[in-house]
Amino acid sequence: MSSTHNEKCKGKHFTWSMPMSYMLLEILAEETLKENKPSSTFKAESFVKVATKISKKFNVQCEPKHVDNHLKTVKKEWGIITKLKNKSGFSWNDCLKMITVLKNIYDE
């Protein structure tokens, strides 16, 4: 790539597709089983492993920092889903893979 092209791409966000997100979660689940998560976060090499595999499979340039940032986003979204599921009138529809709410609750 030319330096001009690199300058144009600088600052662009890494875009995650659903298959990439699934792969991230699958690999991190495996890493947890291998005890590569000694505390509330993963070891740095786990993020490198995810980034390398995603880069190869999807022909993108995924960096460990992208993995770390996306994992934070996933955790945040999961927290929102959990909070909503526990509210009266809200539930999880496993077929649709989304939160549903009773119309009268939504209207309020």
Coordinates of C-alpha atoms in Angstrom, one line a residue:
M1 CA 0.0 0.0 0.0
S2 CA 1.2 3.5 -0.7
S3 CA 1.7 5.9 2.2
T4 CA -1.1 8.1 0.7
H5 CA -3.5 5.2 1.0
N6 CA -2.4 4.6 4.6
E7 CA -3.0 8.2 5.5
K8 CA -6.5 8.1 4.1
C9 CA -7.3 5.0 6.1
K10 CA -5.9 6.3 9.3
G11 CA -8.5 6.8 12.0
K12 CA -11.1 4.5 10.4
H13 CA -12.9 2.2 12.8
F14 CA -12.6 -1.5 12.5
T15 CA -16.1 -2.9 11.6
W16 CA -17.2 -6.2 13.2
S17 CA -19.6 -8.5 11.3
M18 CA -21.7 -11.0 13.1
P19 CA -19.6 -13.9 12.0
M20 CA -16.5 -12.1 13.3
S21 CA -18.2 -11.5 16.7
Y22 CA -19.2 -15.1 16.9
M23 CA -15.7 -16.2 16.2
L24 CA -14.3 -13.8 18.9
L25 CA -16.7 -15.3 21.5
E26 CA -15.9 -18.9 20.5
I27 CA -12.2 -18.3 20.7
L28 CA -12.4 -16.5 24.0
A29 CA -14.7 -19.3 25.4
E30 CA -11.9 -21.8 24.4
E31 CA -9.3 -19.5 26.1
T32 CA -11.4 -19.5 29.3
L33 CA -11.4 -23.3 29.3
K34 CA -7.7 -23.3 28.8
E35 CA -7.4 -21.1 31.9
N36 CA -6.0 -18.1 29.9
K37 CA -8.3 -15.8 31.8
P38 CA -6.7 -15.5 35.2
S39 CA -8.9 -12.7 36.5
S40 CA -11.7 -10.5 35.1
T41 CA -9.9 -10.1 31.8
F42 CA -8.0 -12.3 29.3
K43 CA -4.3 -12.6 28.8
A44 CA -2.8 -10.4 26.1
E45 CA -2.0 -13.5 24.0
S46 CA -5.7 -14.4 23.9
F47 CA -6.4 -11.1 22.1
V48 CA -3.5 -11.7 19.7
K49 CA -4.8 -15.1 18.9
V50 CA -8.3 -13.8 18.2
A51 CA -7.0 -10.9 16.1
T52 CA -4.7 -13.3 14.1
K53 CA -7.5 -15.8 13.4
I54 CA -10.0 -13.1 12.4
S55 CA -7.5 -11.4 10.1
K56 CA -6.8 -14.7 8.3
K57 CA -10.4 -16.0 8.1
F58 CA -12.0 -12.7 7.0
N59 CA -9.1 -11.2 5.1
V60 CA -9.0 -8.0 7.3
Q61 CA -6.4 -6.3 9.4
C62 CA -7.7 -7.0 13.0
E63 CA -5.5 -5.8 15.8
P64 CA -5.5 -7.0 19.5
K65 CA -6.8 -3.5 20.5
H66 CA -9.8 -4.1 18.2
V67 CA -10.6 -7.3 20.0
D68 CA -10.3 -5.6 23.4
N69 CA -12.6 -2.8 22.3
H70 CA -15.1 -5.1 20.8
L71 CA -15.2 -7.3 23.9
K72 CA -16.0 -4.2 26.0
T73 CA -18.8 -3.4 23.6
V74 CA -20.2 -6.9 23.8
K75 CA -20.0 -6.8 27.7
K76 CA -21.9 -3.4 27.7
E77 CA -24.6 -4.7 25.4
W78 CA -25.0 -7.9 27.4
G79 CA -25.4 -5.8 30.5
I80 CA -28.2 -3.8 28.9
I81 CA -29.9 -7.0 27.7
T82 CA -29.7 -8.5 31.2
K83 CA -31.1 -5.4 32.8
L84 CA -34.0 -5.3 30.4
K85 CA -34.8 -9.0 30.7
N86 CA -35.2 -8.6 34.5
K87 CA -37.8 -5.7 34.1
S88 CA -41.5 -6.5 34.4
G89 CA -43.1 -6.9 31.0
F90 CA -39.8 -7.6 29.2
S91 CA -38.5 -11.0 28.1
W92 CA -36.0 -12.6 25.8
N93 CA -37.4 -14.2 22.5
D94 CA -34.9 -17.0 21.7
C95 CA -36.3 -17.5 18.2
L96 CA -35.8 -13.8 17.3
K97 CA -32.7 -13.4 19.5
M98 CA -34.0 -10.2 20.9
I99 CA -35.8 -8.5 23.8
T100 CA -39.5 -8.3 23.6
V101 CA -41.9 -6.1 25.6
L102 CA -45.6 -6.1 26.2
K103 CA -47.3 -3.3 24.2
N104 CA -48.8 -1.5 27.2
I105 CA -45.3 -1.5 28.9
Y106 CA -43.7 -0.1 25.7
D107 CA -46.4 2.6 25.4
E108 CA -45.7 3.7 29.0

